[in-house]
XYZ file of C-alpha atoms in Angstrom:
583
model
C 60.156 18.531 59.679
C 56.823 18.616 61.101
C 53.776 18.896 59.234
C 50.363 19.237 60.836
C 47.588 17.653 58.591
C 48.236 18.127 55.074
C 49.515 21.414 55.306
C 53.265 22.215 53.751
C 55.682 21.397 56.703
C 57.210 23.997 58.808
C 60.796 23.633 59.652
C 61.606 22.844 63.438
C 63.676 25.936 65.111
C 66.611 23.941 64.520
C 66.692 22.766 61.009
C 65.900 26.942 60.442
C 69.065 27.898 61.988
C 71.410 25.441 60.496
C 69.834 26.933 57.106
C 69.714 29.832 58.153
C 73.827 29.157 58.926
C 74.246 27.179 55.350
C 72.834 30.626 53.628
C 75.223 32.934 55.831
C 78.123 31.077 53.709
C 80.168 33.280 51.887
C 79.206 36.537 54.024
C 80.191 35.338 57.728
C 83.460 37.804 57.170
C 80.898 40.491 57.631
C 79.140 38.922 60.002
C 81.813 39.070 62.147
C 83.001 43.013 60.656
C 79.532 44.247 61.986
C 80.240 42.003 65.714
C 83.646 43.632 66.102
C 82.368 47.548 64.695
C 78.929 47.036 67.614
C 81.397 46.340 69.910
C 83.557 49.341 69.277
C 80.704 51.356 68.802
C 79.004 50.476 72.079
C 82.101 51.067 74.295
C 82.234 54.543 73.007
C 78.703 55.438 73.783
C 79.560 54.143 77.300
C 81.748 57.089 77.960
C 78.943 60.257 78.212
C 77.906 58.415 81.477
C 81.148 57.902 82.880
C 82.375 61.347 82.289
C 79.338 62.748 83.620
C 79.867 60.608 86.821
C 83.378 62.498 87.037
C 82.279 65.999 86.570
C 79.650 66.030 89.612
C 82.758 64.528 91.869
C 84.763 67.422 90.442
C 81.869 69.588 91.331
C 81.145 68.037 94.872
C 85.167 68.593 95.862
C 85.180 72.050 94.148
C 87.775 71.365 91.718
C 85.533 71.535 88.907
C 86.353 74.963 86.446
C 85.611 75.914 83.311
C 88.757 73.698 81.442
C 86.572 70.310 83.105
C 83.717 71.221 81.793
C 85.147 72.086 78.145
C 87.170 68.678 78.163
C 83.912 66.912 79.676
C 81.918 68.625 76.670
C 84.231 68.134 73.667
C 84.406 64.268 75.233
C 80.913 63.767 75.113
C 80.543 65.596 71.577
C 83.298 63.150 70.308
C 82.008 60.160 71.861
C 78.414 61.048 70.202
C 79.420 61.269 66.182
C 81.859 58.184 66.862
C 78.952 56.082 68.370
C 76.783 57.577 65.649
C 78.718 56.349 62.826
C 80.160 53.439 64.141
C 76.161 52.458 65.154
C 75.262 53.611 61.340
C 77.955 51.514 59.873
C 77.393 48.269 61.523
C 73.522 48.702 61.077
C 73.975 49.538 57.087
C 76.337 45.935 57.221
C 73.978 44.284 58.924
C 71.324 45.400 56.760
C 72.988 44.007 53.731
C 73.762 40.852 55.013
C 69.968 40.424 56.310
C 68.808 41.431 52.986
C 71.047 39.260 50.552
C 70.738 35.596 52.640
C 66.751 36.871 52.821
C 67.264 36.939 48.788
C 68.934 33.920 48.646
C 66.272 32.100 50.626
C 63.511 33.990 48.407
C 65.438 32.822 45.590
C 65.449 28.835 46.939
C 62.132 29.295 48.188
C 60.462 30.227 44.566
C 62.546 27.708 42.917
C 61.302 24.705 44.970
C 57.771 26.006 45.091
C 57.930 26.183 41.042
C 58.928 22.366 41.151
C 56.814 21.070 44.058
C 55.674 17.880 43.049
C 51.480 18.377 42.144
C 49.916 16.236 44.638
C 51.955 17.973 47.608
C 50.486 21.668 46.492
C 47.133 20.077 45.857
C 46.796 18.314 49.242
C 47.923 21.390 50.888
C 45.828 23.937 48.959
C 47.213 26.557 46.933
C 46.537 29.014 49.432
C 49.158 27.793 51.922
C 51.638 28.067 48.975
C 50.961 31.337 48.089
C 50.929 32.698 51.641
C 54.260 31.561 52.458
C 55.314 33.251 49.079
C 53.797 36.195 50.042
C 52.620 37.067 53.698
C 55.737 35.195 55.107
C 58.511 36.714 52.777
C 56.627 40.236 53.709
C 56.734 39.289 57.442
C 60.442 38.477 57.247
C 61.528 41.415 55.241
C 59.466 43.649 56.946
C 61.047 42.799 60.427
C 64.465 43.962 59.248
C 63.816 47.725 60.770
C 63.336 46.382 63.805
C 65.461 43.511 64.108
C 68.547 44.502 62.668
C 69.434 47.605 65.314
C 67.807 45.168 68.200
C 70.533 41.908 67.178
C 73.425 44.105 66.091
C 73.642 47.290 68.758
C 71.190 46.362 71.258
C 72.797 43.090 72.674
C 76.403 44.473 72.262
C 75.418 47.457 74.451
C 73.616 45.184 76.977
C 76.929 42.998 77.447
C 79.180 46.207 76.933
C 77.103 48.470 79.376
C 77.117 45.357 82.309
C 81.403 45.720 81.992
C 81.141 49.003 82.496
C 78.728 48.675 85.445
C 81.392 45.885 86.824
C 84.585 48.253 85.744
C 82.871 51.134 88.057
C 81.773 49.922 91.038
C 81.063 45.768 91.215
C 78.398 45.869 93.142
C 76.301 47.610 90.960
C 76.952 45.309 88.623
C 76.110 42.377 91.108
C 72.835 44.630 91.874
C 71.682 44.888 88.396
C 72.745 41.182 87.671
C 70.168 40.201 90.667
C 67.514 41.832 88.696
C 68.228 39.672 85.718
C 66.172 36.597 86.018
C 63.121 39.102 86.429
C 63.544 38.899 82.614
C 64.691 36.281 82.134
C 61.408 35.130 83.551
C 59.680 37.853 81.477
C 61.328 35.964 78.216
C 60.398 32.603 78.925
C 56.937 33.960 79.623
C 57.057 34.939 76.042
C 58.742 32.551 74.034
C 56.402 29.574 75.512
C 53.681 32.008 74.690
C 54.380 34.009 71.376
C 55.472 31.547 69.398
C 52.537 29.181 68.898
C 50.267 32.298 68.917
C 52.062 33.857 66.274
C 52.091 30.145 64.071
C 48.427 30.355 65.001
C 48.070 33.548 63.292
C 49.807 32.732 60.144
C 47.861 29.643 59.714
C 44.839 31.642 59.830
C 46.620 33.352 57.336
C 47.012 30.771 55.283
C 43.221 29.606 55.654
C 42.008 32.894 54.894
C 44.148 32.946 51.602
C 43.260 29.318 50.675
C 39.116 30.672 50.993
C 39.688 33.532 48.956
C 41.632 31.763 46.473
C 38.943 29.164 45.614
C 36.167 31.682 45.713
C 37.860 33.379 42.657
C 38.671 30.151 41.106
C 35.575 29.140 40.858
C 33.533 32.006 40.414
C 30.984 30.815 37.720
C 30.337 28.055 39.673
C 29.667 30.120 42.930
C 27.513 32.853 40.647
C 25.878 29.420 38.666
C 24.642 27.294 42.159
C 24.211 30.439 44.117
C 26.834 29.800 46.348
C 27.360 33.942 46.936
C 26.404 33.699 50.430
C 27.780 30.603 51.453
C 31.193 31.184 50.380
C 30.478 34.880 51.499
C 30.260 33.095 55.116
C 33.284 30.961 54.510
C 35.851 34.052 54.110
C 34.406 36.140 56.677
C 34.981 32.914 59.079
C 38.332 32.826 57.307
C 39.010 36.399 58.310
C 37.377 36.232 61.863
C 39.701 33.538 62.715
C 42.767 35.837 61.174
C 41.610 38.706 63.313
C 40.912 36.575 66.541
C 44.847 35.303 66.601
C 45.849 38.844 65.595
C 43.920 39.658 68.857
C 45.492 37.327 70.732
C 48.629 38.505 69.587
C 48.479 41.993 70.378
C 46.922 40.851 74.490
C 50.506 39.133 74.734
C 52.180 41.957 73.611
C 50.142 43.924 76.373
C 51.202 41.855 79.368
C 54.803 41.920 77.481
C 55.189 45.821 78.676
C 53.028 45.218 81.835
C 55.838 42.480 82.687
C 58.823 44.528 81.610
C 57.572 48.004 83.243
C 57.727 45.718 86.326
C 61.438 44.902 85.474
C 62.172 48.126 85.150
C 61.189 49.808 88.098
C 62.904 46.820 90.379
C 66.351 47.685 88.398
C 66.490 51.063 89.440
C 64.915 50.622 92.675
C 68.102 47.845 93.665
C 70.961 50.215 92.104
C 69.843 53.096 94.065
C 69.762 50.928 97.452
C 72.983 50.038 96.884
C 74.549 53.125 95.694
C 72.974 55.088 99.002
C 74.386 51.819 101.045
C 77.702 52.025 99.269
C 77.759 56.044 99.495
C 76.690 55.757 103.420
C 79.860 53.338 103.973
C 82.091 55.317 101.955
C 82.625 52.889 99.439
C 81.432 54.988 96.887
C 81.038 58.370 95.278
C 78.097 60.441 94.065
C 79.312 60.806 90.960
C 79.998 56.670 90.919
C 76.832 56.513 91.810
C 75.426 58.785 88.951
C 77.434 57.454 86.457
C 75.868 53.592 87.309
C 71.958 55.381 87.246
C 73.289 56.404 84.464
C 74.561 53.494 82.444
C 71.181 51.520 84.542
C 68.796 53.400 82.030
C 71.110 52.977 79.586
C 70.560 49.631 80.019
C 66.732 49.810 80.338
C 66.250 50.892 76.977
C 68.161 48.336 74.855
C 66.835 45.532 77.539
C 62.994 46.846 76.618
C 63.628 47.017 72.804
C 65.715 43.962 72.849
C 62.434 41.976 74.185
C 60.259 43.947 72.465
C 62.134 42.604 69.448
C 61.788 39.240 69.795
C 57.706 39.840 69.530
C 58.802 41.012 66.374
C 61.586 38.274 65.803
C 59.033 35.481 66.789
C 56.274 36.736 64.204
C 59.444 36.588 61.673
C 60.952 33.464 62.604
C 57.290 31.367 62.569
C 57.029 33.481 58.943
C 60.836 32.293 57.868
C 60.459 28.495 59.575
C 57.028 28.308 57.090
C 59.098 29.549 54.075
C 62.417 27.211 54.814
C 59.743 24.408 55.524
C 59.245 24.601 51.484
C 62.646 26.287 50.443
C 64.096 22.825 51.863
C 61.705 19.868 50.721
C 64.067 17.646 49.662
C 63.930 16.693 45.640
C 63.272 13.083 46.667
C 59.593 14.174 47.566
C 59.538 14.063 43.683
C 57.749 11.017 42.488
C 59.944 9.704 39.654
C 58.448 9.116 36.408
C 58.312 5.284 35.732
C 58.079 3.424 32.506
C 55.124 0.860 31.872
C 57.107 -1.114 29.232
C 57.386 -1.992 25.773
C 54.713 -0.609 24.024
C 52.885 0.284 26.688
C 53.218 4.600 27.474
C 50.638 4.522 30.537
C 50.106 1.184 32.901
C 48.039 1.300 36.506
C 48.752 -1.813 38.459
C 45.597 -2.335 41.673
C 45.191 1.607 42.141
C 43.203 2.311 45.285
C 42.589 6.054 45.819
C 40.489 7.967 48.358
C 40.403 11.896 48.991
C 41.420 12.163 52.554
C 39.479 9.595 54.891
C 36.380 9.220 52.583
C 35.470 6.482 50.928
C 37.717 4.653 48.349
C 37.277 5.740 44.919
C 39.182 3.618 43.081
C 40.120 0.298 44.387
C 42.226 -2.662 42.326
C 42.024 -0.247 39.312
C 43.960 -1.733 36.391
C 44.422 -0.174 33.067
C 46.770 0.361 30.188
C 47.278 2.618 27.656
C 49.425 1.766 24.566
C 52.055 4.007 23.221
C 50.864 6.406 20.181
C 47.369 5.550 20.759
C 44.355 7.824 21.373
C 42.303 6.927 24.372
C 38.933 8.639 25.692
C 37.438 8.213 29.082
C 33.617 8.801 29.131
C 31.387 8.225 31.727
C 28.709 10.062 33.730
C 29.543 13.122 35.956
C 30.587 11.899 39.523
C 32.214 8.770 37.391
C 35.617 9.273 38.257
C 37.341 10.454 35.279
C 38.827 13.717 36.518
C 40.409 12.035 39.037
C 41.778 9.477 36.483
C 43.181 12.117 34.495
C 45.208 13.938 37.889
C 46.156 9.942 39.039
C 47.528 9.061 35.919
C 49.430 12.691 35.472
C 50.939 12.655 39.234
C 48.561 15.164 40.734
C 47.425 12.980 43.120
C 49.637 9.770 44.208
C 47.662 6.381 44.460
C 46.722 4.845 47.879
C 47.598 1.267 47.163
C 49.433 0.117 43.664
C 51.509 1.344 40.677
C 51.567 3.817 38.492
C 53.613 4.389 35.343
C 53.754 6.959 32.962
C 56.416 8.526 30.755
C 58.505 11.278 32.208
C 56.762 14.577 29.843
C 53.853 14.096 31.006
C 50.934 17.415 30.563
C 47.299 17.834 31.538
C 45.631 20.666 30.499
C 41.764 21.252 32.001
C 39.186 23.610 30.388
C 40.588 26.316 33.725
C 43.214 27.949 31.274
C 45.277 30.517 32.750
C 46.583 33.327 30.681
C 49.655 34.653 32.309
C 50.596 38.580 32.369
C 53.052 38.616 29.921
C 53.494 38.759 25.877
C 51.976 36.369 23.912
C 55.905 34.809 22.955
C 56.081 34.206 26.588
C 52.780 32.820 27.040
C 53.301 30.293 24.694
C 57.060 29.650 25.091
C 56.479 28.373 29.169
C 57.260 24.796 28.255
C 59.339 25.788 25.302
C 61.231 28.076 26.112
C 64.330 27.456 23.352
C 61.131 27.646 20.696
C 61.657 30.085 18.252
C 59.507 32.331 16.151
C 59.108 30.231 13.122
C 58.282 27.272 15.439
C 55.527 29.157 17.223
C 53.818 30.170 14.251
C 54.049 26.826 13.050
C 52.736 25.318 16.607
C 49.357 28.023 15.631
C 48.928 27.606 12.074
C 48.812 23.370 13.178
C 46.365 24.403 15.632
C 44.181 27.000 13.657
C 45.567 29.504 16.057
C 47.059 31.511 13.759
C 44.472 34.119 12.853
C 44.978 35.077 16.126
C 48.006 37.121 15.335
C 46.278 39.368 13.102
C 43.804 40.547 15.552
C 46.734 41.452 17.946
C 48.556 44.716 17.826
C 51.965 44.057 18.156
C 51.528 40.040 17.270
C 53.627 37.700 19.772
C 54.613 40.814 21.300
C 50.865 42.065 22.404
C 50.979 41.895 26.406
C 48.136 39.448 27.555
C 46.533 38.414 30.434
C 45.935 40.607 33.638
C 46.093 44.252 31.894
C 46.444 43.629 28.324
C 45.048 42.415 25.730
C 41.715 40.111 26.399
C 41.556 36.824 25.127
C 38.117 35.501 24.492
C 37.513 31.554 26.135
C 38.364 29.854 22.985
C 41.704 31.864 22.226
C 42.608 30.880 25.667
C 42.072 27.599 24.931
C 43.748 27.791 21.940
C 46.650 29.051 23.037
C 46.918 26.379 26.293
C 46.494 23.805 23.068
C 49.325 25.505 21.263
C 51.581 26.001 24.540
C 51.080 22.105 24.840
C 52.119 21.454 21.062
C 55.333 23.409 21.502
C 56.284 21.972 24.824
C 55.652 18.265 23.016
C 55.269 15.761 25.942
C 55.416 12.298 25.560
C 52.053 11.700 27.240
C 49.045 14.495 26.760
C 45.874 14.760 29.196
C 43.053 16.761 27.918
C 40.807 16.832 30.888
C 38.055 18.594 29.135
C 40.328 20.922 27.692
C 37.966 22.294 25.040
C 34.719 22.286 27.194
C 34.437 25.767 27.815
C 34.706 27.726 24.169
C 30.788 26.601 23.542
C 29.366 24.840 20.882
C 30.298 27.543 18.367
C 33.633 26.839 18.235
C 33.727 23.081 19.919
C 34.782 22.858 16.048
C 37.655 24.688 15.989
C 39.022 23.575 19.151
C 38.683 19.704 18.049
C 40.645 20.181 15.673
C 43.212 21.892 17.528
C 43.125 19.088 19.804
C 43.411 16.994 17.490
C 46.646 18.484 15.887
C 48.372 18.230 19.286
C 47.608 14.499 20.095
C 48.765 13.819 16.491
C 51.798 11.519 16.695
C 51.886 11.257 20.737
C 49.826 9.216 23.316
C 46.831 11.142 24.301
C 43.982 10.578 27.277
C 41.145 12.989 26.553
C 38.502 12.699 29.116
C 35.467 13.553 26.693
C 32.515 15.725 27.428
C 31.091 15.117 23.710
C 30.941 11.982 22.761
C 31.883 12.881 19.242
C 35.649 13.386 20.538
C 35.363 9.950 22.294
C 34.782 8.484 18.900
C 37.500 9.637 17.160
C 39.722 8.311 19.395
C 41.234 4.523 19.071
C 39.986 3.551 22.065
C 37.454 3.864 24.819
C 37.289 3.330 28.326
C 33.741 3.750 29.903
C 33.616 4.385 33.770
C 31.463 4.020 36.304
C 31.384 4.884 40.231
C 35.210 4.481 40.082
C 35.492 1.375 37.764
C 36.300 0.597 34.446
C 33.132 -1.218 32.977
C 33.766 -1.095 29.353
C 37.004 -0.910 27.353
C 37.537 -0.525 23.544
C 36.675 0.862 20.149
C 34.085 2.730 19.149
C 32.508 0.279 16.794
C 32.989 -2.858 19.060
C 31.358 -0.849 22.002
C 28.275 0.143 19.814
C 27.803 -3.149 18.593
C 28.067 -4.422 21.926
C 24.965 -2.715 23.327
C 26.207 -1.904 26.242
C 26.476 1.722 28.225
C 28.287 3.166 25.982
C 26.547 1.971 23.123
C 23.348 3.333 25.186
C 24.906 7.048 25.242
C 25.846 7.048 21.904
C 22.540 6.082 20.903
C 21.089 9.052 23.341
C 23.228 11.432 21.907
C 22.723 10.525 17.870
C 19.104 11.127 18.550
C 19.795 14.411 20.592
C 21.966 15.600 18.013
C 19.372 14.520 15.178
C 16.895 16.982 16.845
C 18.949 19.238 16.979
C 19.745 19.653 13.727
C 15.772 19.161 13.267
C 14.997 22.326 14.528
C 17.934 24.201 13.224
C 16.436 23.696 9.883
C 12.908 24.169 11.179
C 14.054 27.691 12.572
C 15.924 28.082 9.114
């Protein structure tokens, strides 16, 4: 597959069909029902002109009555409703075919995305994700009206309608044939130029999404640094370079029809020479003649919509090559969860790690974390610690060295999500064999459980987009209590409990603390009072580990740490100063 920077990669044209193929198992019976019913159907709407090219030679010799032009009438009538239906029923075949391998590849395509290993989705940005999931499956399923008539009637009357041209009189068929490379030409035209314009377009698309995305992720911090404008400027970049492409595309499909309104007046300008050169040697008839004009724009029609088709079939295709690009990422892109060893749940051998080409910031990084134990990461914003925490979960994947962790691994960061959905399902995503009793058991051990009681319909109360609103600290509670029921081996709290405020930093340390209870935990602490009640320590600093162990030994040592606990006894000694001064 290729893959152009660190976007998701795109399936080559070929790789698409032979998935395209592997999907059509099971349903190429049909496939070859709806080849066999265009066929039939075609032939029988070839027979209006032919008949018509026999009653003006019955009119020109004078044998023509009122019996000719009954039978010539009731043929035509008969040859109409057959094409119709036999048209209707290969299109509603088609149609279902289309729709059920397009829901099989939805199907494959969700599936993977759900599993994509973190680093991949977080290189790419989310945005590229969610277009293919949305823009692209809309842009394939959308081209079905279109397509389907163009690949399942159109072609079979092109190939049907040049027999008949052959059958009549060959030379017309020669004549017409002579035209062909005109669009021939007219295709290759296209296909060298569509295609990349239309993969241009989509990865606007994509752009555009990824810019909108991140604006609403991080809202507060747009609103706090007053970042309105700038990020104001970003989408409308985003968009301009969405609507430039879409430009682009729509010029192509302009000297498209300039190109095939060229074709089309060459066609029937080289079947009427020859039918006035074969009439003049009396090698044909008028009404051989006739019927060939006839069955000419015939032709013209299904050649225009045909072509006109692919513009559509070439926005689809870049749309269905960016969704098989994911749908077929093969499970070995999967990092495998390694073990660090006896006693030992988390070990990083020399980690180097750099975001994209900038500098390294980690380099020779060594660190373990023993099994059951407690471990906080403190250090000064910029230190490194977030990016510890997505290293040592699998978000991102290390430059240079090793890392090992146990295979349940979970990070949860103070962004909670609350999903659209009941409560029970809310807290069930990593559990989802948990029952009732164990839920309520998972929020009573995490203080939770009061929640309930403020809910209407308890863990049946729809939350999240449209329901019920959760306050910051209930969200955060129940992320804690999703966590607790989903029990990983290894639990990250990146800051987890940052965002509820100091009024209930309480509450949610103690929730905390009932879900690290019994399992290794990495909390990267922004109070130092969590760092403390952890077993151990690890102080960082511009990437590197400078200080490592408990919280007694580092105090006594006098080091940094000791240094920012100091700093924050005293803050939190004035603090409580003035509380009772206000009091």
């Amino acid at each position: 597959m290729s893959q152009v920077s660190a976007a998701l990669p795109v399936a080559s044209g070929r790789e698409t069909a032979r998935e395209v193929w592997r999907l059509s198992r099971g349903h190429r019976l049909r496939l070859v029902t709806v080849g066999v019913l265009g066929v039939a159907s075609t032939a029988v709407n070839l027979i209006p002109p032919i008949i018509i090219g026999f009653l003006v030679d019955r009119v020109r010799a004078g044998t023509a009555d009122a019996g000719t032009v009954l039978v010539v009438a009731a043929a035509m009538v008969l040859s109409a409703i057959l094409g119709a239906a036999g048209t209707a029923v290969t299109i509603v075949l088609a149609t279902r075919v289309y729709h059920t391998i397009l829901a099989g590849l939805r199907e494959q395509l969700v599936r993977r995305a759900m599993t994509l290993p973190q680093h991949l989705v977080e290189r790419a940005g989310t945005g590229d994700l969610i277009s293919r999931t949305s823009d692209d499956v809309t842009a394939v399923a959308d081209a079905a009206p279109a397509v389907i008539p163009a690949l399942t009637v159109t072609a079979f009357t092109i190939v049907v309608s040049l027999g008949g041209l052959a059958a009549l009189e060959w030379p017309y068929a020669v004549a017409f044939a002579v035209v062909l490379p005109v669009y021939v030409l007219v295709m290759r035209w296209y296909l060298r130029i569509g295609p990349r314009v239309y993969g241009a377009e989509r990865a606007a698309m994509s752009a555009r999404a990824q810019q909108i995305l991140e604006s609403q992720r991080g809202y507060a911090t747009v609103l706090g640094l007053g970042l309105t404008e700038q990020r104001h400027r970003s989408v409308l970049d985003a968009s301009w370079g969405v609507a430039v492409w879409t430009l682009r595309a729509r010029v192509v499909q302009a000297m498209l029809s300039l190109r095939l309104n060229f074709g089309e007046c060459l066609s029937l300008a080289t079947v009427l020479v020859i039918g006035f050169v074969l009439i003049d040697s009396g090698a044909s008839t008028v009404g051989a003649a006739t019927a060939a004009m006839l069955l000419v724009l015939r032709l013209l029609g299904p050649i225009n919509e045909l072509v006109f088709v692919v513009d559509d079939l070439q926005s689809a295709l870049a749309s269905l090559s960016r969704m098989i690009g994911v749908a077929t990422i093969p499970a070995e892109a999967d990092e495998p969860a390694a073990t660090a060893g006896a006693g030992v749940a988390v070990r990083l051998n020399d980690v180097a790690f750099r975001y994209g080409d900038g500098p390294r910031l980690f380099d020779n990084l060594v660190l373990d974390i023993p099994a059951g134990q407690r471990t906080a990461v403190v250090g000064s914003s910029g230190a490194g610690k977030t990016t510890l925490a997505a290293v040592i979960a699998g978000i991102h994947l290390p430059e240079d060295g090793t890392v090992a962790r146990p295979g349940r691994t979970t990070l949860i960061t103070q962004e909670t999500h609350v999903f659209a959905g009941s409560l029970r399902d809310n807290l069930t995503l990593g559990a989802p064999a948990a029952s009732d009793d164990d839920i309520q058991a998972a929020l009573d051990a995490t203080g939770a459980a009061g929640l309930l009681d403020l809910l209407p319909d308890g863990l049946n109360t729809t939350i999240g987009t449209g329901g019920y609103p959760l306050t910051d600290a209930q969200a955060q509670q129940l992320a804690l209590t999703r966590l607790l029921l989903a029990d990983p081996e290894l639990a990250i709290l990146d800051e987890a409990t940052a965002e509820a405020g100091s009024t209930h930093a309480g509450l949610l340390d103690r929730a905390a603390d009932a879900v690290l209870d019994g399992r290794t935990g990495l909390v990267i602490a922004h109070r130092l009072s969590q760092a403390a009640t952890c077993d151990r320590i690890v102080v960082m600093e511009h990437g590197r580990i400078i200080e490592n162990g408990t919280h007694d030994e580092l105090v006594a040592a006098g080091g940094v740490y000791g240094e920012l606990w100091s700093a924050w006894e005293a803050g939190r000694n004035m603090n409580n100063k003035a509380g009772r001064t206000g009091s």
